[in-house]
Each structure stands twice: as structure tokens, then as C-alpha cells.
PDB file of N, CA and C in Angstrom:
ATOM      1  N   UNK A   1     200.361 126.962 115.007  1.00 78.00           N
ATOM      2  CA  UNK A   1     199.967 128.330 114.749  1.00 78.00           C
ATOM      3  C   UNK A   1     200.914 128.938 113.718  1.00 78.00           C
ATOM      4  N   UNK A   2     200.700 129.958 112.927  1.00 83.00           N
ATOM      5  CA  UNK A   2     200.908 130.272 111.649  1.00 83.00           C
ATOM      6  C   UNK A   2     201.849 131.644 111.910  1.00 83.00           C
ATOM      7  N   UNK A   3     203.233 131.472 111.899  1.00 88.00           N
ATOM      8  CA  UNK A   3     203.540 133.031 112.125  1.00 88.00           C
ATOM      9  C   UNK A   3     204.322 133.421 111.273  1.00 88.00           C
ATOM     10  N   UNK A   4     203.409 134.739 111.380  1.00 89.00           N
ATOM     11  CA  UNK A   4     203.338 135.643 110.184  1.00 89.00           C
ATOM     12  C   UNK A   4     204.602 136.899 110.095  1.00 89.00           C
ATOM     13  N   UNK A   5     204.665 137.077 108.740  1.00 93.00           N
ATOM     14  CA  UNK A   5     205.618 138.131 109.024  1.00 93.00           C
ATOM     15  C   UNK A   5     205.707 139.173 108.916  1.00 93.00           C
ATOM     16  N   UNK A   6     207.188 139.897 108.927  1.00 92.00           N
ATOM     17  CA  UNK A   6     206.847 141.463 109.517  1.00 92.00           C
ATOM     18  C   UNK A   6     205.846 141.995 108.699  1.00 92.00           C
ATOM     19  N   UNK A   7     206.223 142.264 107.304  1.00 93.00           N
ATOM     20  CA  UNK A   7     205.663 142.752 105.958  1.00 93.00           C
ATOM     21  C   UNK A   7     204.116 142.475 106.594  1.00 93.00           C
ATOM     22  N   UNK A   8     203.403 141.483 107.146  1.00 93.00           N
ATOM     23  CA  UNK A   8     202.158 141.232 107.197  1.00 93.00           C
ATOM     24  C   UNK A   8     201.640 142.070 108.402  1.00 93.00           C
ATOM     25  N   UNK A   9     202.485 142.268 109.356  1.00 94.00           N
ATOM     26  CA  UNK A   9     202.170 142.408 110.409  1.00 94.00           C
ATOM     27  C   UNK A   9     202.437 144.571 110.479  1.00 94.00           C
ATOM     28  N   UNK A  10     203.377 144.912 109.884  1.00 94.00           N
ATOM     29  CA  UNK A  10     203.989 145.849 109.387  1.00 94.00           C
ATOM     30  C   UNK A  10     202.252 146.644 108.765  1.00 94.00           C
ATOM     31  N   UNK A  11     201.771 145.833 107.474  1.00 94.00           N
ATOM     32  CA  UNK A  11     200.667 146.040 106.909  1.00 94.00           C
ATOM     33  C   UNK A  11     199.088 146.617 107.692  1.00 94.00           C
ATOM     34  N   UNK A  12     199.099 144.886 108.860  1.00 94.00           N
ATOM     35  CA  UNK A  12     198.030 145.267 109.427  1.00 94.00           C
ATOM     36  C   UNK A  12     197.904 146.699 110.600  1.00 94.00           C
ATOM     37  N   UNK A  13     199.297 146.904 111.284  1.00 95.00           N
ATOM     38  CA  UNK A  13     199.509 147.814 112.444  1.00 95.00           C
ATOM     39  C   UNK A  13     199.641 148.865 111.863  1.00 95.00           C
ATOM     40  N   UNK A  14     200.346 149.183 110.120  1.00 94.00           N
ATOM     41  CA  UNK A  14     199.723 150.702 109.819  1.00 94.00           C
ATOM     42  C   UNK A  14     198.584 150.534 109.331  1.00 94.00           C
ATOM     43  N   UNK A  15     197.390 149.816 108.972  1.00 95.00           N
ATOM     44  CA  UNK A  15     196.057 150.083 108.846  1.00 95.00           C
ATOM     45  C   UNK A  15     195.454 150.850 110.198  1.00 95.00           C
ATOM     46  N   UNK A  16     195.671 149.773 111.108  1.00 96.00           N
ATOM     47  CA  UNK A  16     194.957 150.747 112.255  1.00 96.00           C
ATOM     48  C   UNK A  16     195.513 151.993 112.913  1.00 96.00           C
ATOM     49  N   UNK A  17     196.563 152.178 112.260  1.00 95.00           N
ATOM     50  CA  UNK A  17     197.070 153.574 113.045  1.00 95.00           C
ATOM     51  C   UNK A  17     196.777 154.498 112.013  1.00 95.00           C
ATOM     52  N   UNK A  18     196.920 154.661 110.850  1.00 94.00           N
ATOM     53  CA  UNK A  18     196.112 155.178 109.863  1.00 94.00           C
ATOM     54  C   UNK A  18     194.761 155.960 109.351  1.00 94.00           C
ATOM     55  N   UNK A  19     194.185 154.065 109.878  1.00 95.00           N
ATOM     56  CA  UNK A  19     192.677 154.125 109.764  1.00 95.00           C
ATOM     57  C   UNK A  19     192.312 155.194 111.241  1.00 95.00           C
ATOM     58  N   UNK A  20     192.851 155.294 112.391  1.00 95.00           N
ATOM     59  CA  UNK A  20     192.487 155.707 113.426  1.00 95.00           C
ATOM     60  C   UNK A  20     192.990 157.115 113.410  1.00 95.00           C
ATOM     61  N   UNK A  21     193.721 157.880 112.797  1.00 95.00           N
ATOM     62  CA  UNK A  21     193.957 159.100 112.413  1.00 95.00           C
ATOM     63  C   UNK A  21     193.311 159.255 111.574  1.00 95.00           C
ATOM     64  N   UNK A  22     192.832 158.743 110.468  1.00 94.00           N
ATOM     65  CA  UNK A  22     191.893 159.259 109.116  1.00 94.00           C
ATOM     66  C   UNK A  22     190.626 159.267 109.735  1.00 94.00           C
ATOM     67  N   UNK A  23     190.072 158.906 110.682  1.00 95.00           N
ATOM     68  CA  UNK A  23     189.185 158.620 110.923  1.00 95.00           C
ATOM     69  C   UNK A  23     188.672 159.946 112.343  1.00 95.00           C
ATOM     70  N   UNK A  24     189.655 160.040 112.974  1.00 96.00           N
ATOM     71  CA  UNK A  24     189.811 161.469 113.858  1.00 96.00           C
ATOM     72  C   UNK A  24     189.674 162.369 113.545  1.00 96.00           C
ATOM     73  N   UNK A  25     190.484 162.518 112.344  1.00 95.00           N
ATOM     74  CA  UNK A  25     190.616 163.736 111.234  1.00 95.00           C
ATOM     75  C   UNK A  25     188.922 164.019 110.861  1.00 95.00           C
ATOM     76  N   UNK A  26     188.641 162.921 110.092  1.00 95.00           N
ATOM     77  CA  UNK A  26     187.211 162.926 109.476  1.00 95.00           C
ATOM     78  C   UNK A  26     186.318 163.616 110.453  1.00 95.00           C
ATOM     79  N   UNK A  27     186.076 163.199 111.953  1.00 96.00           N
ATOM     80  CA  UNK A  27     185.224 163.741 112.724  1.00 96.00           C
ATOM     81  C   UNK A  27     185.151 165.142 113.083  1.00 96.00           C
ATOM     82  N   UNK A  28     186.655 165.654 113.166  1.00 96.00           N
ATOM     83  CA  UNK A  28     186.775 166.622 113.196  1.00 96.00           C
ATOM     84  C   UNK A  28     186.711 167.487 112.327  1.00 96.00           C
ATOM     85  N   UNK A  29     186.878 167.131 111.164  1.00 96.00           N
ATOM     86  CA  UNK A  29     186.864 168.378 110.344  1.00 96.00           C
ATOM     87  C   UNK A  29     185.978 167.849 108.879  1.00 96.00           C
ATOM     88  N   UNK A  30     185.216 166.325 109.147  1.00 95.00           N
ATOM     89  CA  UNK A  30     183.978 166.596 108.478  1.00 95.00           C
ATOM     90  C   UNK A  30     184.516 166.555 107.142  1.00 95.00           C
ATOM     91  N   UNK A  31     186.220 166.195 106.381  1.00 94.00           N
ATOM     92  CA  UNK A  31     186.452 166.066 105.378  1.00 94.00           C
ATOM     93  C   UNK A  31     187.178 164.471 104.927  1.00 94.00           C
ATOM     94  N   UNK A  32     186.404 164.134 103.712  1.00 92.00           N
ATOM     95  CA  UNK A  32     186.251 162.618 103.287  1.00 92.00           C
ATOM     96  C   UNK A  32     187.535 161.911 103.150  1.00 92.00           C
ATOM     97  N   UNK A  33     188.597 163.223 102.340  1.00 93.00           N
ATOM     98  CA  UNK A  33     189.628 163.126 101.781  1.00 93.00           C
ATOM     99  C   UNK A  33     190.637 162.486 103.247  1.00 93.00           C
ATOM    100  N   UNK A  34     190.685 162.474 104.311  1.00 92.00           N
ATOM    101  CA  UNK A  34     191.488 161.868 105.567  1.00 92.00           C
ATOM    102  C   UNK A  34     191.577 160.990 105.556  1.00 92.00           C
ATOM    103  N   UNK A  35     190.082 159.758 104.689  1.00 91.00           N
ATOM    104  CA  UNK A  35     190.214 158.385 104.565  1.00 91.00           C
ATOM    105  C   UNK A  35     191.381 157.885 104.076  1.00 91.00           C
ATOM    106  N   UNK A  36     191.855 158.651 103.240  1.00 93.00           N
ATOM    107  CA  UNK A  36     192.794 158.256 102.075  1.00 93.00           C
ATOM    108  C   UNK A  36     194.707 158.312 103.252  1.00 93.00           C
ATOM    109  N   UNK A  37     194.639 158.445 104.174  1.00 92.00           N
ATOM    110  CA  UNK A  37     195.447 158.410 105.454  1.00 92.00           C
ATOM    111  C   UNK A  37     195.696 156.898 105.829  1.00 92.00           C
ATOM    112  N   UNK A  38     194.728 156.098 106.054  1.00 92.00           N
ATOM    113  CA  UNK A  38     194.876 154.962 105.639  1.00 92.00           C
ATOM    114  C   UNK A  38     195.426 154.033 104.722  1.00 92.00           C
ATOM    115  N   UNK A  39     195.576 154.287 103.600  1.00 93.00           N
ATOM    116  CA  UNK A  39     196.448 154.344 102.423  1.00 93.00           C
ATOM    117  C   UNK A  39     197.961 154.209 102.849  1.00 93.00           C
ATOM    118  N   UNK A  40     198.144 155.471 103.337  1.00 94.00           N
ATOM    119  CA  UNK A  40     199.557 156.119 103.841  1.00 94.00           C
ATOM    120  C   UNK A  40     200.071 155.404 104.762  1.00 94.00           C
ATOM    121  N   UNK A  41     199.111 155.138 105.668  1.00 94.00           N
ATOM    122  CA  UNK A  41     199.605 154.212 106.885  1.00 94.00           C
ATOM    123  C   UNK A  41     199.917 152.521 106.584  1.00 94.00           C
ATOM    124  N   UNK A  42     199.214 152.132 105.449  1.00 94.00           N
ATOM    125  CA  UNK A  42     199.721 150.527 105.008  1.00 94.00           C
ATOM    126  C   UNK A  42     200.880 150.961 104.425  1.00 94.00           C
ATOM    127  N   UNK A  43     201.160 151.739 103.157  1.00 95.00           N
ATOM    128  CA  UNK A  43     202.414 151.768 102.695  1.00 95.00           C
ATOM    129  C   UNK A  43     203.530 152.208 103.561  1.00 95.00           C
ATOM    130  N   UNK A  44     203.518 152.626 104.712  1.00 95.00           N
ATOM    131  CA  UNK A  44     204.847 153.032 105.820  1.00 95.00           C
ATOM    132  C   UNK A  44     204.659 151.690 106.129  1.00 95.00           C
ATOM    133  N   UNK A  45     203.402 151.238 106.847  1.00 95.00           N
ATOM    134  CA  UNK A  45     204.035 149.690 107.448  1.00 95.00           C
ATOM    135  C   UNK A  45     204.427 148.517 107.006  1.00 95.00           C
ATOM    136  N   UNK A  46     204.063 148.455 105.575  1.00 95.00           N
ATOM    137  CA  UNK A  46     204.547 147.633 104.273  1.00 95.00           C
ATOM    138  C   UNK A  46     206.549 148.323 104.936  1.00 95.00           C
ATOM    139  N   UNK A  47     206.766 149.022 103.787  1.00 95.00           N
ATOM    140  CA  UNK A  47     208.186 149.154 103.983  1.00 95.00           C
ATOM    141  C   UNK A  47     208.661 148.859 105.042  1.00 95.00           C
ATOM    142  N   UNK A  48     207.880 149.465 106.307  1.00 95.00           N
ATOM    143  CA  UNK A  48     208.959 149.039 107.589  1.00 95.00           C
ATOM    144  C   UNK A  48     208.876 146.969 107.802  1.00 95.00           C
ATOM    145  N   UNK A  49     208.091 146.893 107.511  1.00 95.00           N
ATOM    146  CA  UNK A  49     208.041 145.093 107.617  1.00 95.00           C
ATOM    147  C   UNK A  49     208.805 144.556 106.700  1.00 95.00           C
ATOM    148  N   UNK A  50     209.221 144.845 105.556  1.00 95.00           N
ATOM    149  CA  UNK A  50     209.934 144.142 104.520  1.00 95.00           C
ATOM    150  C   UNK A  50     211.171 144.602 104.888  1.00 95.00           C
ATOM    151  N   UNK A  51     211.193 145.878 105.172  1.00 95.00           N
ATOM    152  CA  UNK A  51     213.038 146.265 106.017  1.00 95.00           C
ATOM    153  C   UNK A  51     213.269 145.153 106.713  1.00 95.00           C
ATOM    154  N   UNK A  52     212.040 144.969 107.797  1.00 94.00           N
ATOM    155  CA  UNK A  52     212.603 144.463 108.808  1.00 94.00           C
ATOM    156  C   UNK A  52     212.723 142.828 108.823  1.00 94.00           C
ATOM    157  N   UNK A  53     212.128 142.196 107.676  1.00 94.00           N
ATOM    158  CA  UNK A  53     211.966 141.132 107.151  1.00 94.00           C
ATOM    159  C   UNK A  53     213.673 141.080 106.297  1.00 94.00           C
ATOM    160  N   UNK A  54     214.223 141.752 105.425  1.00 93.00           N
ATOM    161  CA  UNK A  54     214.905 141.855 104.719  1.00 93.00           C
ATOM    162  C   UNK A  54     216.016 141.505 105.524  1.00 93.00           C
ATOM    163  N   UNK A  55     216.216 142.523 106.602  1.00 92.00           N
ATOM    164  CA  UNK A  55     217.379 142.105 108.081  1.00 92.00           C
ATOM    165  C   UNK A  55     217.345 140.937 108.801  1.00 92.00           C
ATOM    166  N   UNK A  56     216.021 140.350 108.979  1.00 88.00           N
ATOM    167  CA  UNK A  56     216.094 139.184 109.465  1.00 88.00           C
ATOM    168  C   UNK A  56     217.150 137.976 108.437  1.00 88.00           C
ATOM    169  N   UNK A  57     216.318 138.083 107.425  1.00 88.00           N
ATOM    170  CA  UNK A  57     217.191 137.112 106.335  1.00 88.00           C
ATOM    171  C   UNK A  57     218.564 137.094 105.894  1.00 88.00           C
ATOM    172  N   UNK A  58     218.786 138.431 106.163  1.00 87.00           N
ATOM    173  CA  UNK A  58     220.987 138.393 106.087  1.00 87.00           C
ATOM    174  C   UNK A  58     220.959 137.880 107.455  1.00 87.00           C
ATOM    175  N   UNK A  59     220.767 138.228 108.586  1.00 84.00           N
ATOM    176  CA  UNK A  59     220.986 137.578 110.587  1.00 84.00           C
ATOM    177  C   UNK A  59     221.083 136.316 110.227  1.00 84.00           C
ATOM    178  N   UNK A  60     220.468 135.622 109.530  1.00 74.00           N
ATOM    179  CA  UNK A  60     220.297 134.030 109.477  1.00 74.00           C
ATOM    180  C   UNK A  60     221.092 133.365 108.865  1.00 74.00           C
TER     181      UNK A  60
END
């Protein structure tokens, strides 16, 4: 089995937290522009995975 790292994993877990606030937002208030929340949420979990990728590789 293939394991993946933070940066990847970082990526996929702010899509869905993102996507699941942009998407709340949208229902509620019926505006398109929330999609773009999603966006926001890969680039926080990008950085936090490569941080945390970055720390792994000095530990070693």
C-alpha cells in the first residue's frame, strides 16, 4: 500500500473542509462566490502538509 504524504493528505482534508463550508455558505445565502472557499481550504492544507512534511525530513 502506497503512503502518501502530508502535502497530499494536507491537500485532500482541506478540500473537504472547504468544499463543506463553501458549500453551507452557498445554501444559505444562495451566493456562488463561497465556492471559491474551497480554493482557500487546499491552499491552508497544502502549507500545513509541506510544514509538516518539511519537519519530518530534518527528524530523520
Amino acid at each position: 500500500m502506497k503512503k502518501y504524504s502530508y502535502t497530499e493528505l494536507g491537500m485532500l482534508f482541506g478540500m473537504f473542509i472547504g468544499s463543506g463550508i463553501g458549500i453551507t455558505a452557498f445554501v444559505i445565502t444562495n451566493n456562488a462566490l463561497f465556492f471559491t472557499v474551497t480554493g482557500f481550504g487546499i491552499i491552508i492544507g497544502l502549507g500545513i502538509g509541506s510544514l509538516l512534511d518539511r519537519r519530518r525530513r530534518q527528524l530523520t
